[in-house]
Short mmCIF file of C-alpha atoms in Angstrom, two decimals:
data_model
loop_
_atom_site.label_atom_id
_atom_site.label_comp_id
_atom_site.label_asym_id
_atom_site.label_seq_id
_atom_site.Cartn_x
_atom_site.Cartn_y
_atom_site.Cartn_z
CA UNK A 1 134.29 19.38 105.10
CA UNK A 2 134.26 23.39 105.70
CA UNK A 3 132.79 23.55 102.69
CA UNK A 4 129.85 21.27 103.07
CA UNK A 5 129.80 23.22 106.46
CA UNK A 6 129.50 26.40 104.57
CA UNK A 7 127.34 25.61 101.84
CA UNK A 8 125.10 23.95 104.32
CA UNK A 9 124.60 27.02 106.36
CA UNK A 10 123.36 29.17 103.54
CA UNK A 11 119.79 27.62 102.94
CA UNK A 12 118.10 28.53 105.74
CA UNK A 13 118.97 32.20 105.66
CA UNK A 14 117.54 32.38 102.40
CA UNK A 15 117.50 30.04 99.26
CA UNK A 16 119.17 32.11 96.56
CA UNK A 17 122.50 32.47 97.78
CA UNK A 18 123.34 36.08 98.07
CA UNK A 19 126.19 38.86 96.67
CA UNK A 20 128.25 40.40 98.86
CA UNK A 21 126.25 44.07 98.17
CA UNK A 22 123.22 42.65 99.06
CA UNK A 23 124.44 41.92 102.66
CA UNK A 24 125.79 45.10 103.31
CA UNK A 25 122.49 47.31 101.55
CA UNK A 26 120.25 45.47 103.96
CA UNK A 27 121.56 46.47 107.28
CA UNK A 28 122.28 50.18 105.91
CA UNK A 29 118.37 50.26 104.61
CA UNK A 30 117.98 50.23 108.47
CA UNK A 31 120.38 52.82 109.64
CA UNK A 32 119.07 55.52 107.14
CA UNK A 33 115.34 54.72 108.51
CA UNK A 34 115.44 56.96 111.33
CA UNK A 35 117.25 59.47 109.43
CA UNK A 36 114.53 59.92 107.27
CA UNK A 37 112.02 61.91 109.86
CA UNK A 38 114.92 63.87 111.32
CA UNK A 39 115.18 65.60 108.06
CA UNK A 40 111.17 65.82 107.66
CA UNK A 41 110.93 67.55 110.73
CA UNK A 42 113.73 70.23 110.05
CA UNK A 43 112.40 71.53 106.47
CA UNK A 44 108.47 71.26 108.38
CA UNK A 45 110.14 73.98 110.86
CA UNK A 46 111.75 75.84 107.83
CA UNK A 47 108.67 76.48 105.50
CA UNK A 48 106.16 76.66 108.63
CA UNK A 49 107.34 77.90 111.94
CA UNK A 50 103.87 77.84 113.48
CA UNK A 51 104.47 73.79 113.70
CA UNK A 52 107.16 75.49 116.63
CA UNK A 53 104.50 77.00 119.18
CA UNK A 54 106.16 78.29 122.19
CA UNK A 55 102.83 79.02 123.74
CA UNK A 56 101.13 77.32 126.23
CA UNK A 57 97.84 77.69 128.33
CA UNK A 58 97.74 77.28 131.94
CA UNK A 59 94.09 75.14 132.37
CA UNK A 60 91.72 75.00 135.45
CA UNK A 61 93.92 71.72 136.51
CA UNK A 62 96.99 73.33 136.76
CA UNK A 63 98.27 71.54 133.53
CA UNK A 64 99.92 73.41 130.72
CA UNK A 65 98.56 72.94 126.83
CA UNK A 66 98.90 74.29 123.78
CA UNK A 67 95.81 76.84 122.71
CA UNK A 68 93.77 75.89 119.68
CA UNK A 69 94.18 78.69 117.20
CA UNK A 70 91.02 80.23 118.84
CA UNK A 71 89.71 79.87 122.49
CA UNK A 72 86.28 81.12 124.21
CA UNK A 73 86.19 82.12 127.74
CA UNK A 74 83.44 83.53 130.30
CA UNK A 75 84.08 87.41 131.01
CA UNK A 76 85.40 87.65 134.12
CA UNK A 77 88.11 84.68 133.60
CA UNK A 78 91.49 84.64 133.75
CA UNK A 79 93.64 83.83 131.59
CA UNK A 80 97.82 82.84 131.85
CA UNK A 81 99.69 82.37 129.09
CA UNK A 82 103.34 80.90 128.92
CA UNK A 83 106.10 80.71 126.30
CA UNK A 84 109.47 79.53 125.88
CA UNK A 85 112.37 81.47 126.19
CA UNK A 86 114.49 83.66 128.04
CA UNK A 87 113.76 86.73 126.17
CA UNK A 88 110.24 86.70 124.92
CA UNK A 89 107.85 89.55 123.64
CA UNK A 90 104.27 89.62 123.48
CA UNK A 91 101.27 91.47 121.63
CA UNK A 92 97.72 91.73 122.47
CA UNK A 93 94.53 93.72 121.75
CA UNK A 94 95.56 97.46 121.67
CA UNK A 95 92.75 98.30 123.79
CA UNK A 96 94.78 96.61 126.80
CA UNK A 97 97.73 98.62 125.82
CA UNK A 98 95.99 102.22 125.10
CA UNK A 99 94.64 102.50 128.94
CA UNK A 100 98.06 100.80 130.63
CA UNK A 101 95.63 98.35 132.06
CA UNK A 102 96.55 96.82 135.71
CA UNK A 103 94.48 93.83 134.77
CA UNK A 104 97.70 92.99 132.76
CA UNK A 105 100.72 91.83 133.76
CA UNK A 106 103.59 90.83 131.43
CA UNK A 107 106.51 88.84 133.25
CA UNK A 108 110.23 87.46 131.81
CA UNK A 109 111.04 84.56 133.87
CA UNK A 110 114.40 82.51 133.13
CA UNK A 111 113.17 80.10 131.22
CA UNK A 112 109.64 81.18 129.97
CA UNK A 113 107.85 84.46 129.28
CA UNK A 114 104.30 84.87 131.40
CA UNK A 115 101.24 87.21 130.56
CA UNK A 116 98.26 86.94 132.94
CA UNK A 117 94.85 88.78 132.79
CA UNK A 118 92.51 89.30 135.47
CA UNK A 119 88.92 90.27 135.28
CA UNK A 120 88.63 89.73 131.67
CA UNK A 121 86.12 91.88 129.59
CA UNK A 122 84.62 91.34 126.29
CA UNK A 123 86.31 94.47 125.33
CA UNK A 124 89.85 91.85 125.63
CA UNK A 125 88.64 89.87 122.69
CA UNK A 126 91.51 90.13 120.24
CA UNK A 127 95.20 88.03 119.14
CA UNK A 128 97.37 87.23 122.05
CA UNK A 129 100.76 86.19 120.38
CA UNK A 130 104.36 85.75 121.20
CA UNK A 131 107.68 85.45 119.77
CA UNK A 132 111.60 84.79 120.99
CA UNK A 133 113.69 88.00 120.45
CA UNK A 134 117.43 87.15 119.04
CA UNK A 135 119.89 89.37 119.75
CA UNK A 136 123.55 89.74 117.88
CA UNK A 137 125.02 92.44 120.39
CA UNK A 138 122.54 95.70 120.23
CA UNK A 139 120.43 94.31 116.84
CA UNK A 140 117.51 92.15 117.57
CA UNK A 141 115.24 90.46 115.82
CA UNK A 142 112.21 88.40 115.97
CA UNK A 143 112.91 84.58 115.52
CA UNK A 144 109.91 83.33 113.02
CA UNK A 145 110.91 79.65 113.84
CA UNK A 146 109.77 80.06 117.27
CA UNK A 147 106.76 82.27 117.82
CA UNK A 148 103.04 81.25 119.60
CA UNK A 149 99.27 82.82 119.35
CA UNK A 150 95.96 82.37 119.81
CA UNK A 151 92.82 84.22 119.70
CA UNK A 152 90.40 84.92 122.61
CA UNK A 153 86.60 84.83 122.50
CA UNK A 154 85.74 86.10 125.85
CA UNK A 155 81.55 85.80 125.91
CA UNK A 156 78.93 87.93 128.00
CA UNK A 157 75.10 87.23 127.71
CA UNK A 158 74.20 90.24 126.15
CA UNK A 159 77.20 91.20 124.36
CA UNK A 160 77.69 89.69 120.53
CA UNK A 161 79.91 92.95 120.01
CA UNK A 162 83.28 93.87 121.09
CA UNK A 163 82.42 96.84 122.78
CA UNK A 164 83.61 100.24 120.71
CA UNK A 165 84.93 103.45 122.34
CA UNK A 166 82.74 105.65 120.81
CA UNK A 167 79.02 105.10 119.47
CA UNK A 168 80.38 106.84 115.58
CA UNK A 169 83.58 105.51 113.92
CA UNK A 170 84.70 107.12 110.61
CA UNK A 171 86.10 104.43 107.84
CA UNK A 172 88.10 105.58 105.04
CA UNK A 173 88.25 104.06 101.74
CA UNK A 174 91.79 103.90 100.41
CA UNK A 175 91.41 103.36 96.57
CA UNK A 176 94.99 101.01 97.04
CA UNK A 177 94.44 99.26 99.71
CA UNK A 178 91.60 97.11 101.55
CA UNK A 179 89.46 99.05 104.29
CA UNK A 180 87.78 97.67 107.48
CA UNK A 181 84.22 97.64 109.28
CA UNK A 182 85.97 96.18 112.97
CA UNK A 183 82.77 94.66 113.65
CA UNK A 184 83.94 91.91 115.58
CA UNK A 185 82.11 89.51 117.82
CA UNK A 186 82.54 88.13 121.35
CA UNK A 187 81.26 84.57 120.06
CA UNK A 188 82.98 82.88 117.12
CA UNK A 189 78.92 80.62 116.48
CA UNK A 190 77.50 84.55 115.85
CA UNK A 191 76.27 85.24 112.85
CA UNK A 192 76.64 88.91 111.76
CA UNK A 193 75.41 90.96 108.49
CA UNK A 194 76.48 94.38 106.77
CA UNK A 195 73.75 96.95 106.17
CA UNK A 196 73.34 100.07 104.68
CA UNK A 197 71.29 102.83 106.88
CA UNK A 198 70.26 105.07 103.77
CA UNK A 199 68.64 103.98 101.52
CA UNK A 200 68.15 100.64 103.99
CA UNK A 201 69.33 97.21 102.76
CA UNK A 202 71.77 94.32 103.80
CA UNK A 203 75.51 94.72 101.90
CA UNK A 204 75.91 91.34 100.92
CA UNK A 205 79.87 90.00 101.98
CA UNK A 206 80.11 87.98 98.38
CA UNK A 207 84.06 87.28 99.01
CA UNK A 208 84.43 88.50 95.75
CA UNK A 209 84.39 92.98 96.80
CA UNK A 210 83.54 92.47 100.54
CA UNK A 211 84.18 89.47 102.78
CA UNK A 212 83.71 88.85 106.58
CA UNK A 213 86.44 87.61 109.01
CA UNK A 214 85.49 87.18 112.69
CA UNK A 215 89.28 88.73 113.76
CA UNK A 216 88.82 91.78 111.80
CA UNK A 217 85.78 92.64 110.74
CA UNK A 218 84.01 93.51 106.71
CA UNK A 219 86.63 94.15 104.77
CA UNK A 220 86.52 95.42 101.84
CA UNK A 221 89.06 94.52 99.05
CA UNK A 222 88.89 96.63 96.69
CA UNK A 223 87.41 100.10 97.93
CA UNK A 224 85.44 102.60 95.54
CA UNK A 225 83.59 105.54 96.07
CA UNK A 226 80.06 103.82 95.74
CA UNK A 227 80.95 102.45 98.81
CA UNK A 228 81.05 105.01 101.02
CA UNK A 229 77.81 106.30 103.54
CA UNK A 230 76.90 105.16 106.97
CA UNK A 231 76.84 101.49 107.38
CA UNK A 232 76.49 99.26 110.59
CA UNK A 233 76.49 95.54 111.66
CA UNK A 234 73.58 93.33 113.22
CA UNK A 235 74.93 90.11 114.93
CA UNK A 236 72.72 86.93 115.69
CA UNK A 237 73.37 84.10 118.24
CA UNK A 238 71.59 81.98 120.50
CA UNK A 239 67.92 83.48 119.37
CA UNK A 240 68.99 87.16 120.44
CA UNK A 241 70.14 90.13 118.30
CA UNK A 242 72.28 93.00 118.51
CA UNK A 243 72.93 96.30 116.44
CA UNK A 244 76.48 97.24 116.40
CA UNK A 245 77.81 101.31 116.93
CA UNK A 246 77.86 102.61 113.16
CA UNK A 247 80.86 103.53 110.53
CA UNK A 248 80.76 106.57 108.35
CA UNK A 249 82.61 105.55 104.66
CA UNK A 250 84.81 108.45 103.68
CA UNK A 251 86.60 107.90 100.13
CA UNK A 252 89.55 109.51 99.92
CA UNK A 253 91.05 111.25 96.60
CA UNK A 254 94.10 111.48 97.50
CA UNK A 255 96.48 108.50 96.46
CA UNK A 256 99.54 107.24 99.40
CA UNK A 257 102.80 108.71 99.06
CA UNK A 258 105.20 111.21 100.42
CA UNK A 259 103.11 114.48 101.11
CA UNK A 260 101.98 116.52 98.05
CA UNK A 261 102.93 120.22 99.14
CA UNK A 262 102.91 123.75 97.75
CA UNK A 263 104.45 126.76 98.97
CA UNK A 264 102.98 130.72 98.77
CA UNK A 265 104.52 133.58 100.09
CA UNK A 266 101.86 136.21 100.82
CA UNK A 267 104.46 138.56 98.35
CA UNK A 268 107.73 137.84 96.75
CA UNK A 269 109.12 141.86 97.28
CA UNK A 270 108.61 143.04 100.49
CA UNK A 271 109.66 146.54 101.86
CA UNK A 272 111.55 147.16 104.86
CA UNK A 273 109.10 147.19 108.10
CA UNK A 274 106.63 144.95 106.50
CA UNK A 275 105.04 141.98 107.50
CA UNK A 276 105.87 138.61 105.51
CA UNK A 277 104.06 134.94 105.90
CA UNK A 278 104.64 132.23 103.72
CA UNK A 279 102.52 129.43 103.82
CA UNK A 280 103.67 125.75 103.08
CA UNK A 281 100.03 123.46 102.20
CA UNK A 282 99.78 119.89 101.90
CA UNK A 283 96.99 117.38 100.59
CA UNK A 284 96.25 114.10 101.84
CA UNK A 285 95.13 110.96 103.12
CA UNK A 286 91.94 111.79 106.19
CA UNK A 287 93.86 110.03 109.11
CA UNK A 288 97.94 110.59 107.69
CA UNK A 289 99.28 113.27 109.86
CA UNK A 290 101.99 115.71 108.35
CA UNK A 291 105.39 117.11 110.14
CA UNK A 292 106.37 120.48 108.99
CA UNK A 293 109.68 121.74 108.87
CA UNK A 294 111.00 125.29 108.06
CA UNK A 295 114.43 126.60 107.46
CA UNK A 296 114.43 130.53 106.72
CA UNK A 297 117.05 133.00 106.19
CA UNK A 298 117.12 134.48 109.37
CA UNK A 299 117.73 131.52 111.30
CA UNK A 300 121.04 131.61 111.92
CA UNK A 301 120.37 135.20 113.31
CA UNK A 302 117.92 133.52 115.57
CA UNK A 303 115.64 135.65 114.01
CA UNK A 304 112.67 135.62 116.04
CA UNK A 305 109.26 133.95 113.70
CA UNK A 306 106.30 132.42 114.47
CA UNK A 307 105.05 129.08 113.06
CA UNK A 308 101.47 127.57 113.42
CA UNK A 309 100.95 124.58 111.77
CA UNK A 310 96.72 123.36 111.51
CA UNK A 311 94.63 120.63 109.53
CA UNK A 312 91.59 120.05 109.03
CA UNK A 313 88.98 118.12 106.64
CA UNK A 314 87.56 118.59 103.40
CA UNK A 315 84.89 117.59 100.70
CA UNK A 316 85.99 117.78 97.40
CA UNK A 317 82.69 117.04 95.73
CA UNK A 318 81.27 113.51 94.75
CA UNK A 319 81.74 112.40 98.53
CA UNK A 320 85.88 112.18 98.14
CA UNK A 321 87.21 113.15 101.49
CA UNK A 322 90.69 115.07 101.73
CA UNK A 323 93.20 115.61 105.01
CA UNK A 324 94.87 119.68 104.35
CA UNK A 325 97.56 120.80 106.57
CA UNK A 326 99.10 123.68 106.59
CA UNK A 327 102.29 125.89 108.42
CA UNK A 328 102.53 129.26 107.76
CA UNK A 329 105.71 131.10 109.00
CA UNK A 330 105.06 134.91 109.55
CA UNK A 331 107.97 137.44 109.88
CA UNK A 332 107.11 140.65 111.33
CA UNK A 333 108.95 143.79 110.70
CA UNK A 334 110.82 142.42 107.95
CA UNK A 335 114.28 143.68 107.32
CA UNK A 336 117.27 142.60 104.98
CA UNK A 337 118.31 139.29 106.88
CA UNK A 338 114.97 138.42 106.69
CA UNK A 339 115.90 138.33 102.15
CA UNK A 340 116.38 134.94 100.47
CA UNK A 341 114.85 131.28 100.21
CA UNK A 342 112.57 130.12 102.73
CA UNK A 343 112.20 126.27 102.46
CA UNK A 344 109.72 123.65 103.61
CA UNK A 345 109.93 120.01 104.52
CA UNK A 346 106.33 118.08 104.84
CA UNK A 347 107.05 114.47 105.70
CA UNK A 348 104.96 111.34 106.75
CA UNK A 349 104.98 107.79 107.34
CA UNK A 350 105.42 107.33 103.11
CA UNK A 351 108.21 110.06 102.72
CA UNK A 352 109.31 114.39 103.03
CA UNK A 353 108.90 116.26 99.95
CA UNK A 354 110.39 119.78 100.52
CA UNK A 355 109.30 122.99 98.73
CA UNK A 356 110.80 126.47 98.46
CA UNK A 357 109.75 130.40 97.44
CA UNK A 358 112.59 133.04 97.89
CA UNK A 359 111.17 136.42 99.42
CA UNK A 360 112.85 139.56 98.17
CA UNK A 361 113.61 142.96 99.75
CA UNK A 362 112.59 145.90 97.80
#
């Protein structure tokens, strides 16, 4: 009778009467089910942290969003931005940070980080962003898994261009690296071209040498010296016009690196009661400044010298632009401590390069 019992239980389960690992696949088919997105969601916040914004928007409401990856906004709005964490760091347009600006305020709460800006201005167009600092006792570092931006449009009738500082901007065209007309616009629908004031005609952006992004600017990829000569931007939107400051193209000869430098004593042999100046001379990139550094033989005498250090530009034919800076140390009434190697150190953002001349006495 159990039997019977048994085998007359089976049918209406299912027809085909089943193994014992079929029974015990089927119910762990639906354990591993919500497993399955768990795992999705931790390599989606590996290989693209944006999908972790900590920023959020405070709207008109009073409600919190997140920010599309670009907003527009009336001049003269504010604007509140929030993100998550207790030790949070921000960036936004430099032109904010340059004048210390009391229309921003930048605030570490507990929980949240807040920046708020009053009064807005076209001139605050630009990339508001965010990040969570992490901190292993006194090293830091910025935690790509959780970071935030968004860029703001703020619009002005009138005003298709971010305003400029100045009504002439030098450019200079770095033979290894891209260069950039920041002709950027206060309306993302704007339409904006690239001309050429002498001889007068549009640059066409083909995406292939020059290409337009609304962040940025023209940019050119791959800059050459038949690029360079005054050039300036003409924006369209809503039926109206607008001409923007204009950029001088430099080229520039000179290739990046650590400084290229030469040393010249103004003689080699110098008698006793003379007057000695050596002069240390680098050539480089227009807007790369140069440190000098001197170490002489009567140093450790605290022999009094002076040093001047100066730069300016120059045209080295064909329209190639170069930065030159010099120190020269001068050593009046030389005498024997004044004998022996005097040695210069030029260095910049790329690297020093140091350079040497001995000076006799005779």
């Amino acid at each position: 009778m159990k039997k019977k019992d048994l085998a007359g239980q089976h049918p209406p389960k299912n027809k085909r009467p089943k193994e014992q690992g079929e029974n015990r696949i089927k119910p762990t088919n639906k354990k591993a089910k919500p497993k399955i997105p768990k795992i999705k969601d931790r390599d989606t916040a590996d290989s693209a942290p944006k999908s972790q914004s900590i920023m959020m928007q405070a709207m008109d409401n009073g409600r919190f969003q997140k920010p599309a990856a670009t907003v527009s906004l009336m001049a003269g709005q504010s604007v509140e931005l929030r993100c998550k964490g207790s030790k949070v760091e921000w960036s936004y347009p430099a032109y904010l940070d340059t004048f210390k600006d009391s229309r921003l305020t930048v605030k570490q709460n507990e929980r949240y980080g807040q920046l708020t800006l009053v009064n807005s201005t076209t001139a605050d167009t630009g990339e508001f962003s965010c990040w969570e600092r992490l901190c292993n006792g006194y090293i830091c570092r910025r935690d790509e898994a959780r970071t935030g931006s968004t860029y703001i449009f703020f619009t002005e009738k009138g005003e298709l261009f971010v305003p400029s500082p100045s009504y002439f901007d030098v450019v200079y065209l770095n033979p290894d690296r891209q260069a950039v007309v920041p002709c950027r616009v206060t309306a993302p629908s704007a339409k904006v071209t690239l001309h050429r004031e002498f001889p007068a005609k549009e640059i066409p952006a083909n995406g292939t040498d020059i290409v337009y992004d609304m962040k940025r600017g023209f940019v050119y990829l791959q800059p050459h010296s038949d690029h360079q000569g005054v050039v300036y931007c003409k924006a369209e939107a809503g039926g109206k016009s607008q001409i923007s400051v204009k950029y001088q193209l430099l080229y520039v000869e000179v290739p990046s690196g650590p400084p290229s430098t030469t040393i010249l004593a103004s003689s080699n042999k110098v008698r006793g009661g003379d007057d000695i100046s050596v002069l240390c001379t680098v050539l480089g990139e227009p807007d790369v400044e140069v440190e000098f550094r001197w170490i002489f033989p009567g140093q450790k005498d605290e022999r009094p010298v002076t040093i001047q250090d100066t730069w300016r530009l120059i045209h080295r034919g064909l329209g190639h632009t170069t930065r030159i800076s010099q120190s020269v140390i001068t050593v009046e009434d030389f005498e024997t401590i004044d004998a022996g190697y005097y040695i210069c150190t030029a260095q910049n953002l790329r690297g020093q390069t140091t350079v040497a001349t001995t000076v006799e006495f005779s």
